[in-house]
Coordinates of C-alpha atoms and ligand atoms in Angstrom, one line a residue:
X13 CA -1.1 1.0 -22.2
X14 CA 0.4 2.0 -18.7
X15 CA 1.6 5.5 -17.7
X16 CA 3.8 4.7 -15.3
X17 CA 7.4 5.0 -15.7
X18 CA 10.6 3.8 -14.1
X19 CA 14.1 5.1 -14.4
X20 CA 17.4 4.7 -12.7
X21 CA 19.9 7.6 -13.6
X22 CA 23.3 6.7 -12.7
X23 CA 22.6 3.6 -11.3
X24 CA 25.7 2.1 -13.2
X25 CA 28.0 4.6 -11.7
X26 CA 27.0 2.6 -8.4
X27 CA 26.7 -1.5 -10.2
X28 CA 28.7 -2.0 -13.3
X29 CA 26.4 -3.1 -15.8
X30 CA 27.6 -6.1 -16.6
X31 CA 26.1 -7.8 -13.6
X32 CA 22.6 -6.9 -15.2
X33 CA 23.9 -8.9 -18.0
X34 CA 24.9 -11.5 -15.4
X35 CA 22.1 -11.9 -13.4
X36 CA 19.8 -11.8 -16.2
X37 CA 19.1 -15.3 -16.6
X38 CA 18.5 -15.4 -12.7
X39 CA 16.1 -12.7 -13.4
X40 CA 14.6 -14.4 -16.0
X41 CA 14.0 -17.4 -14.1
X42 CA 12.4 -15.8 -11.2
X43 CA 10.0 -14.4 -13.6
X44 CA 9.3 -17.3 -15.6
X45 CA 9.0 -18.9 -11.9
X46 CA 6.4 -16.9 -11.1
X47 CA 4.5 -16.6 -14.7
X48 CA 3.9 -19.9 -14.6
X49 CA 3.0 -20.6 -11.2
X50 CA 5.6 -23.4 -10.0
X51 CA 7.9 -21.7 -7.3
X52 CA 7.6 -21.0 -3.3
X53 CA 4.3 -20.1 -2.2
X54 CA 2.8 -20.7 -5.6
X55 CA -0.8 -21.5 -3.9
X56 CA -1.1 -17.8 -3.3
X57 CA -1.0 -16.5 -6.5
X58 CA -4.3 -15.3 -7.3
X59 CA -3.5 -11.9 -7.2
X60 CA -1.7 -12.2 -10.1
X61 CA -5.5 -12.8 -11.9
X62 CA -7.4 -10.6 -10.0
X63 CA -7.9 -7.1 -11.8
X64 CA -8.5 -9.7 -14.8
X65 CA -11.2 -11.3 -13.2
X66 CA -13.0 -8.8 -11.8
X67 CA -16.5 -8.1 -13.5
X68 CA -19.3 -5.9 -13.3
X69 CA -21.7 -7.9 -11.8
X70 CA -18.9 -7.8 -8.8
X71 CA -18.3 -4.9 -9.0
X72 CA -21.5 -3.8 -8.8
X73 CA -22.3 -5.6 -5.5
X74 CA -19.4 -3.9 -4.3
X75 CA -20.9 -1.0 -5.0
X76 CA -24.6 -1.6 -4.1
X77 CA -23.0 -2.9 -0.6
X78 CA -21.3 0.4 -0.4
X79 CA -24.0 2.6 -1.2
X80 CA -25.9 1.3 1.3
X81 CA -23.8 1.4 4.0
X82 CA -22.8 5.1 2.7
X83 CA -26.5 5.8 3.0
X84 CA -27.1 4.8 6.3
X85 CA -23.8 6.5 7.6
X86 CA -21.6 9.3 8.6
X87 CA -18.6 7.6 9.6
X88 CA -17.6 3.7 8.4
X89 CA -15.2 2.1 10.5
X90 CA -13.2 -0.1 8.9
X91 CA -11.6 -2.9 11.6
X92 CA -8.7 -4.8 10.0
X93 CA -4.5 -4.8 10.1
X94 CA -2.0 -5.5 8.1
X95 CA -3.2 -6.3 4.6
X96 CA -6.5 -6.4 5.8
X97 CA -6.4 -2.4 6.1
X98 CA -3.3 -1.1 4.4
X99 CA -4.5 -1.4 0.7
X100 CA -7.7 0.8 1.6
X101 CA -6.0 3.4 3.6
X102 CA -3.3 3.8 1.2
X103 CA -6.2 4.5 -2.0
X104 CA -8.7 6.5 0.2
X105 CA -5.8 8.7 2.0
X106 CA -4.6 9.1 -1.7
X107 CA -7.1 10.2 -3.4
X108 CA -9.5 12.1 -0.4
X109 CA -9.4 15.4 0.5
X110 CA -6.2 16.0 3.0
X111 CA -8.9 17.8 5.4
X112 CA -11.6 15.4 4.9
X113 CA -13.0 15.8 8.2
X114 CA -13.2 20.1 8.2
X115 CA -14.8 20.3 4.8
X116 CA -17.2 17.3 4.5
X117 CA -19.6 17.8 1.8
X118 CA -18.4 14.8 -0.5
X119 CA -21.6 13.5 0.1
X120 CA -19.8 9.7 1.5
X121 CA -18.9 9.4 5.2
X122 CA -15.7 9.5 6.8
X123 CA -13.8 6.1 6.6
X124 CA -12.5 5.3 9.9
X125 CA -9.5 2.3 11.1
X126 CA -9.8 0.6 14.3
X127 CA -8.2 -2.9 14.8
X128 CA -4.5 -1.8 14.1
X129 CA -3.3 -1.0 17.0
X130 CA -4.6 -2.3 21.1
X131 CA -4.3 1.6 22.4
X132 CA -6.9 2.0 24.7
X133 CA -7.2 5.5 24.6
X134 CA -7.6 5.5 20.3
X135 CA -10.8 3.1 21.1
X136 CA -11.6 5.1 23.7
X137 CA -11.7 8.3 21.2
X138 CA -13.2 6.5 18.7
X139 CA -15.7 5.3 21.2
X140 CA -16.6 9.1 21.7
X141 CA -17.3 9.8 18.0
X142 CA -19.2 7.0 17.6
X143 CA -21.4 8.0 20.6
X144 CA -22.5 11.0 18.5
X145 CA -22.5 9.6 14.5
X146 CA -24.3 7.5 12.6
X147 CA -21.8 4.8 11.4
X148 CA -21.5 1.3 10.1
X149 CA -18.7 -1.7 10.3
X150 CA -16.7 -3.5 7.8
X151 CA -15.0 -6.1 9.9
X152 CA -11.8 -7.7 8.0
X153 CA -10.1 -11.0 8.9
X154 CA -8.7 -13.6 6.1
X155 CA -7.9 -16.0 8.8
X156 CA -10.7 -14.5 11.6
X157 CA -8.7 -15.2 14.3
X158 CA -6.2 -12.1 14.1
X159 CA -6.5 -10.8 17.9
X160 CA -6.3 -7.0 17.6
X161 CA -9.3 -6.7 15.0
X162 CA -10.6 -9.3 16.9
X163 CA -10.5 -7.2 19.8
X164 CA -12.0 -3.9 18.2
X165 CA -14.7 -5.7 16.3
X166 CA -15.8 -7.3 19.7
X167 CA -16.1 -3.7 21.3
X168 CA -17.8 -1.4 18.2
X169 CA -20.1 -5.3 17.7
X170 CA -21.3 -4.1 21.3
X171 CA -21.5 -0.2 20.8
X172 CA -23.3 -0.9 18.0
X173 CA -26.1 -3.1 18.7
X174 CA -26.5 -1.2 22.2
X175 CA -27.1 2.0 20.0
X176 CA -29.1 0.4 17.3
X177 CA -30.5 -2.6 18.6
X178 CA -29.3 -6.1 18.0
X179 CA -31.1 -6.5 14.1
X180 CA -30.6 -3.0 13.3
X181 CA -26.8 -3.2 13.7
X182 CA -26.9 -6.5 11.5
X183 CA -27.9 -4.3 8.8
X184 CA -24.4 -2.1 9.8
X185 CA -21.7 -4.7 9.7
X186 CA -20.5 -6.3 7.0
X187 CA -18.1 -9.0 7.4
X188 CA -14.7 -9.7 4.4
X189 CA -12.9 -12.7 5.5
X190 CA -12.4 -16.9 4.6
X191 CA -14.9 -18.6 2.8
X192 CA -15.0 -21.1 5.4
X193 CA -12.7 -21.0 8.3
X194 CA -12.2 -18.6 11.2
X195 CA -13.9 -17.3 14.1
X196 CA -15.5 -14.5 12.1
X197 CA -16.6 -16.3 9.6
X198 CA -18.6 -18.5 11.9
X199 CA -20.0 -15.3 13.7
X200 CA -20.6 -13.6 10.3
X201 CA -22.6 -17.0 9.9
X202 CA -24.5 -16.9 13.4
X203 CA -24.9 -13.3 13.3
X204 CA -26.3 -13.1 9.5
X205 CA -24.4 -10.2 8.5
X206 CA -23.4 -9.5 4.7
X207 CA -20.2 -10.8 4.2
X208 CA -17.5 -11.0 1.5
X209 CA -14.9 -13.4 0.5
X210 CA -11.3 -13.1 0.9
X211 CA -9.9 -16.1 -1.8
X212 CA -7.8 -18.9 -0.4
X213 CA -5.1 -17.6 -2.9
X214 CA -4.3 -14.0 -2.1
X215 CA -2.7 -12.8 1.0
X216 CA -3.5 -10.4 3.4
X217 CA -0.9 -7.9 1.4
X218 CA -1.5 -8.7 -2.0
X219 CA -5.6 -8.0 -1.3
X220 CA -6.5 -4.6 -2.1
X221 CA -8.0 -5.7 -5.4
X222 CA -10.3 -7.9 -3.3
X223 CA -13.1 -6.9 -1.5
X224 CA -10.7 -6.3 1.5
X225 CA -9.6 -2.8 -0.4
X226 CA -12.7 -2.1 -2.7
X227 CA -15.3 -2.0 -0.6
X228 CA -14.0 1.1 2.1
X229 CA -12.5 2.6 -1.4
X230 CA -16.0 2.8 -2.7
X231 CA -17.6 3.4 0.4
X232 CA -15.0 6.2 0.3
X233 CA -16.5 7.3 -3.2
X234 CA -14.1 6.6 -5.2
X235 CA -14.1 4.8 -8.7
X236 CA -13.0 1.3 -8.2
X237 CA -13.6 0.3 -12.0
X238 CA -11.0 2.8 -12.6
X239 CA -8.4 1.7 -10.4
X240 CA -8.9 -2.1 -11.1
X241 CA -8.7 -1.0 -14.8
X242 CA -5.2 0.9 -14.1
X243 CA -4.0 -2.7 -12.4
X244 CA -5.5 -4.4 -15.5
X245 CA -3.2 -2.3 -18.1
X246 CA -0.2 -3.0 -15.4
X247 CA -0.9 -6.5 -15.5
X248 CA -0.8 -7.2 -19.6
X249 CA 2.2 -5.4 -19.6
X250 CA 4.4 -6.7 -17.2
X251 CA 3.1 -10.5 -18.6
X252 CA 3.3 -9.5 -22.5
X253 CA 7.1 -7.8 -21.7
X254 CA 9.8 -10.7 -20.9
X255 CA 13.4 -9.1 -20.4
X256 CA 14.8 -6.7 -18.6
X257 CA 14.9 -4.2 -21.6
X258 CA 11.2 -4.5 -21.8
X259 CA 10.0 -5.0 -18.2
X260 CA 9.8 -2.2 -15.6
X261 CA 9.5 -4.4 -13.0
X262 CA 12.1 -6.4 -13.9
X263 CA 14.8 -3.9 -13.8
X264 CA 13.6 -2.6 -10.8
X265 CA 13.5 -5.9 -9.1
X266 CA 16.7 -6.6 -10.1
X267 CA 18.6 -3.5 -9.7
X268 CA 17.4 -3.2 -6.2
X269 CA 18.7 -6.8 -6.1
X270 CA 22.2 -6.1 -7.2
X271 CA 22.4 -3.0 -5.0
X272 CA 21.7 -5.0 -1.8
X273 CA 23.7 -8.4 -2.3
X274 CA 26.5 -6.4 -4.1
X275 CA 26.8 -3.2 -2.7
X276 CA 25.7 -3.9 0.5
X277 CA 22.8 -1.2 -0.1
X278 CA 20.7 -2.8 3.1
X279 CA 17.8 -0.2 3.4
X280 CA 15.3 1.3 0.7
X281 CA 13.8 4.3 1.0
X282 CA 10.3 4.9 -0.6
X283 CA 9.5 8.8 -0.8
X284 CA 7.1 10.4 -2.2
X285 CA 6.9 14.0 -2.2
X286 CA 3.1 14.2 -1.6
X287 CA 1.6 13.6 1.7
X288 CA -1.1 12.2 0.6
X289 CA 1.2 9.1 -0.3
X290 CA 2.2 8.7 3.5
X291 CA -0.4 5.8 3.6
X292 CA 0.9 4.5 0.5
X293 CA 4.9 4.4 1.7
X294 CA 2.9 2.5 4.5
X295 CA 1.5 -0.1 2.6
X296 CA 4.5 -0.6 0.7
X297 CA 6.6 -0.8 3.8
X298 CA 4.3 -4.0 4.6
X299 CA 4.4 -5.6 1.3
X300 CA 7.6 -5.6 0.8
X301 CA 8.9 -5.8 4.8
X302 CA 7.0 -9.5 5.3
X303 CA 7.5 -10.6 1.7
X304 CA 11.0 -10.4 1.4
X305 CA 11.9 -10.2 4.7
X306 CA 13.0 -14.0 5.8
X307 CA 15.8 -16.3 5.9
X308 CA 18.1 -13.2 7.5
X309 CA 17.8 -11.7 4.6
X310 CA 16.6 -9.0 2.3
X311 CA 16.4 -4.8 2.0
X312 CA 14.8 -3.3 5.3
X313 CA 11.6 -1.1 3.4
X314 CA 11.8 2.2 4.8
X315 CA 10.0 5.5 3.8
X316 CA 10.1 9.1 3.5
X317 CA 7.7 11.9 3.0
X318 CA 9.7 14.7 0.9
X319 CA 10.5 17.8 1.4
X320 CA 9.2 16.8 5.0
X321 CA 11.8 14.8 5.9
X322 CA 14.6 15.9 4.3
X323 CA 14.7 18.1 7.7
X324 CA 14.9 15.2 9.4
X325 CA 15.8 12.5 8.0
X326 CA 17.7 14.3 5.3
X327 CA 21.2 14.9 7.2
X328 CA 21.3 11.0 7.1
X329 CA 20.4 10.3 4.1
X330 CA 23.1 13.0 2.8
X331 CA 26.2 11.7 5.0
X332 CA 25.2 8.8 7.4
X333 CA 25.9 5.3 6.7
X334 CA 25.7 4.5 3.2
X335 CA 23.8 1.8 3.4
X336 CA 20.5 3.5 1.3
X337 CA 19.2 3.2 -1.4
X338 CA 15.8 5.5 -2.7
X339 CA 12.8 4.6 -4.8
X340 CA 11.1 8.0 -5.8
X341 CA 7.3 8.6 -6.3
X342 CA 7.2 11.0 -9.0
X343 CA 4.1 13.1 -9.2
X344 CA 4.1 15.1 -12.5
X345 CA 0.8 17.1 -12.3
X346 CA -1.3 18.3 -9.3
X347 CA -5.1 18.4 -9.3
X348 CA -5.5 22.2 -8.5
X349 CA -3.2 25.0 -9.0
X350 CA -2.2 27.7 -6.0
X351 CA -0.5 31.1 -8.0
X352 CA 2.6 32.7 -5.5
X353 CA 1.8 36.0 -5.3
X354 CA 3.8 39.0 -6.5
X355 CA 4.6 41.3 -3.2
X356 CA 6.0 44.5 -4.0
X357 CA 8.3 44.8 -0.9
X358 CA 9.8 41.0 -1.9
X359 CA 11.1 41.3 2.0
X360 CA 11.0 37.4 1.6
X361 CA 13.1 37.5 -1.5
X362 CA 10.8 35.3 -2.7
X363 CA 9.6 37.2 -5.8
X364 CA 12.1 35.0 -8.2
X365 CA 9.8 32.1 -7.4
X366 CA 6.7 34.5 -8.4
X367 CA 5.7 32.5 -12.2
X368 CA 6.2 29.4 -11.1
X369 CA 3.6 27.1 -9.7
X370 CA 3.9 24.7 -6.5
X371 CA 4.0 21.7 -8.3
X372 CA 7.2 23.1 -10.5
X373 CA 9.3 24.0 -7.4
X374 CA 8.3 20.7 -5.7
X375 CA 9.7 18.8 -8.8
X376 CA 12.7 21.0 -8.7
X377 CA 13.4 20.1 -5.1
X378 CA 13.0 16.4 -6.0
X379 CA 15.5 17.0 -8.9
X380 CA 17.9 18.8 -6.9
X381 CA 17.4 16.3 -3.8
X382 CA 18.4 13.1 -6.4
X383 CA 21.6 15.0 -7.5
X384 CA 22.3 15.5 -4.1
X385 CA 21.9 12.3 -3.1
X386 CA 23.5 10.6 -5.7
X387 CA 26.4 12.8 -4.8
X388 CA 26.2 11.7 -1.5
X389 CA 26.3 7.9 -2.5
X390 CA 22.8 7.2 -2.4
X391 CA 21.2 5.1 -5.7
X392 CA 17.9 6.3 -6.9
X393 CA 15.4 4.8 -9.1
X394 CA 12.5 7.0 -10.5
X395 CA 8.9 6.0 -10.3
X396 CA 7.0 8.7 -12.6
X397 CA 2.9 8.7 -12.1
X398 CA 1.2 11.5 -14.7
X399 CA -1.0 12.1 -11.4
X400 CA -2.4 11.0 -8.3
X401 CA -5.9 9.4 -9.4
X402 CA -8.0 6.1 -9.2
X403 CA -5.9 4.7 -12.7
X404 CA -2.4 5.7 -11.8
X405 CA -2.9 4.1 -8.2
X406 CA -3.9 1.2 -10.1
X407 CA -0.7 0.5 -12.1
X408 CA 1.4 1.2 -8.7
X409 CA -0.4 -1.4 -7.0
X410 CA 0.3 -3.8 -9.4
X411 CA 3.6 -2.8 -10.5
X412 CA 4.7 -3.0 -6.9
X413 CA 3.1 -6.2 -6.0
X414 CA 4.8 -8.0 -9.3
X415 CA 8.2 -6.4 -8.2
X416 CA 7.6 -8.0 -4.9
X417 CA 7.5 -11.4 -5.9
X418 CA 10.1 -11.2 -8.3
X419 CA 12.2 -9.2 -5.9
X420 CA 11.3 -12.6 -3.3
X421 CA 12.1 -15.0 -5.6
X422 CA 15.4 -13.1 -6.3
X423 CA 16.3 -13.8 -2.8
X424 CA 15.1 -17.3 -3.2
X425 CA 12.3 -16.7 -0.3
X426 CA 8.8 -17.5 -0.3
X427 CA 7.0 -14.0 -0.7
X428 CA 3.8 -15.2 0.4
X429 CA 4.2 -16.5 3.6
X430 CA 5.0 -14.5 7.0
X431 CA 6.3 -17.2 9.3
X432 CA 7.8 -14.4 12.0
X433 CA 4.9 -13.3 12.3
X434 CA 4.1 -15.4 14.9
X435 CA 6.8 -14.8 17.2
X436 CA 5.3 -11.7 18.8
X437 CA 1.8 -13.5 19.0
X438 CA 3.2 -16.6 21.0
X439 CA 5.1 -14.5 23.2
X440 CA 1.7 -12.5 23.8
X441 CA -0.9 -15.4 24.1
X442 CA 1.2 -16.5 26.6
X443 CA 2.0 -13.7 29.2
X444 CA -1.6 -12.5 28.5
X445 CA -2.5 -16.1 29.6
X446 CA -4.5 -17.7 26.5
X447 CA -6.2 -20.8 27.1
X448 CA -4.2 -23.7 25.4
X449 CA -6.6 -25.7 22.4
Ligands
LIG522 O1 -0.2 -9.8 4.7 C1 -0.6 -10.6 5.6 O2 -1.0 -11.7 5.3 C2 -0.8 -10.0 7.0 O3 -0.3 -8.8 7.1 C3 -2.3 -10.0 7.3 O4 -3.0 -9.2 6.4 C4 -2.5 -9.5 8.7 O5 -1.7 -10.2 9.6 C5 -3.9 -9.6 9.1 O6 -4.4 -10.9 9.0 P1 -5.9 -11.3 9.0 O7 -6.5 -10.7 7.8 O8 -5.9 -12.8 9.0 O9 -6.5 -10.8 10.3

């Protein structure tokens, strides 16, 4: 059973509701389309399977791998980009303590990123912690060849076995990537190191359920039964549930739909009014940004950190071009509890907020913000989480990655590949000077 829930309050004032009714059998195509495997991209599909197939004997390697590494380590740098990195950082930065670093005493190290970016003076900083920590290396490539891990991985591959020796830092690297292909692969080979398999059939975005996420999540120390289980209850629901009555992701692949080609509602907004969710907003901004994004077409993904941003970006969103629509992370209950206290004076006039708790007023601004912005011509659709933990995560993954592909077959794109991709690279390889094959 899942826990996640989706609403759309007043949608219709902004779609009449009779273009559900005439879109559905568009809607039920794309799903049927992708349910049984025949439309664009359909050789990438094994997400679809992969909470299902995951066991315990992987899981437990996972988990044995790391231990080990969580052993042997203060600090785990974790070298990937794209969906080799997002799906991790969006879990860990979830569910870890927001000070991580000041409090320490989880007993796991730090998880670090390198690889996402080419700043010289982040490697150069990373360079420096390293210097004084013990740490290991999960290096992640699908295809191997990807030039900024690349880069990173050939700089900490040095660091490392100059501060441990050459067989010493074998025992600190662990390599995810192609089964076969790719220069990582082949040095993973050469180079011995333990290494993990990214299959042929899931992309780069749809692979946090793969090694690719799991392993820094458990290195991380959190429960990665749990959150595959949460993806599990996600997935027999959204197959067992065929119509837009029955499917969350179906109505909120197709409302999204109709907003954009109908109303001309060009940008969603993903916000979350937990911080901790930033990485999250992130990850979403990539799965659904190269997914959809094709063809000149398709919602620009956007996101927002609440109450945050509504002093900056919240002037916009109130009375700038309305071409927004909002997707809201609801949180309903907070781990811990922080009492306002009473103050005699009340100078602050804050005394009327006295009984209530945090988490109350921050759902009372998200209430309030969605009547404003509804006012303000802004659609918003409700994504309601009981709480931020291992399961809940889980069911978002899923849900959103299902959505995705429905919401690309909607558009009548291939969600799976990322063609443009390349355009930056080209351009790159050849002012930088890259020798032709
Ligand atoms: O979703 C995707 O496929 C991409 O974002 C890739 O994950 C990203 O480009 C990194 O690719 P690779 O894992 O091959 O280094």
């Amino acid at each position: 059973m899942i826990n996640t829930k989706f609403s759309y309050p007043e949608v219709f004032s902004f779609i009449d509701e009779k273009n559900v009714k005439a879109q559905n059998e568009k809607l039920k195509s794309a799903y049927k389309t992708l349910c049984s495997r025949n439309g664009k991209g359909n050789d990438f599909l094994g997400w679809l399977d992969l909470p299902a197939e995951f066991d315990t004997n992987f899981s437990q390697r996972i988990k044995n791998c790391a231990d080990k590494l969580a052993a042997q380590s203060e600090v785990v740098v974790v070298i990937g980009i794209g969906g080799s990195y997002l799906g991790a950082r969006a879990v860990i930065e979830a569910l870890q303590h927001p000070f991580n670093s000041l409090v320490g005493g989880s007993g796991r190290p730090s998880v670090l990123f390198a690889g996402n970016s080419i700043s010289e003076d982040y490697m150069h900083a990373l360079l420096d912690v390293l210097e004084k920590k013990d740490y290991s290396i999960i290096v992640i490539s699908k295809s191997g060849t990807t030039t900024e891990p690349a880069i990173a991985f050939r700089i900490l591959k040095e660091h490392c076995e100059k501060k441990y020796g050459k067989d010493s830092a074998k025992e600190r690297i662990v390599a995810i990537t192609d089964a076969a292909r790719g220069a990582l692969k082949k040095l993973a080979t050469d180079e011995g190191y333990d290494t993990f398999v990214i299959p042929d059939s899931v992309g780069g975005r749809y692979s946090v359920l793969t090694p690719v996420g799991l392993l820094p999540i458990a290195v991380a120390g959190f429960d990665i039964d749990k959150l595959v289980r949460g993806a599990v209850e996600m997935r027999e629901y959204l197959l067992q549930n065929d119509s837009f009555e029955s499917n969350i992701a179906m109505q909120y692949a197709l409302l999204r739909y109709l907003l954009y080609s109908e109303k001309n509602k060009k940008i969603e907004l993903l916000v979350a009014y937990e911080p901790c969710l930033s990485y999250f907003v992130e990850w979403y901004k990539q799965l659904f940004g190269e997914s959809e994004g094709k063809e000149n077409k398709a919602i620009f993904p956007a996101g927002a950190i609440f109450s945050t941003d509504l002093h900056s970006l919240g002037q916009y969103i109130q009375e700038g071009e309305r071409h927004l629509m909002e997707t809201v992370i609801s949180v309903k209950n907070s781990k811990n509890k922080v009492a306002i206290p009473y103050d005699e004076k009340d100078a602050d006039g804050l005394n009327y907020l006295q009984k209530k708790s945090l988490t109350e007023i921050n759902l009372t601004a998200e209430k309030g913000t969605r009547l404003a912005h509804l006012d303000g011509g802004v659609p918003n659709f409700q994504i309601s989480i009981p709480a931020i933990n291992e399961s809940s995560l889980g069911e978002l993954i899923y849900f959103f990655e299902f959505s995705c592909a429905l919401g690309g077959y909607l558009l009548d794109v291939n969600p799976f590949n990322q063609p443009g991709v390349e355009a930056y690279k080209k351009n790159m390889f050849k002012l930088l000077g890259k020798p032709e094959k």
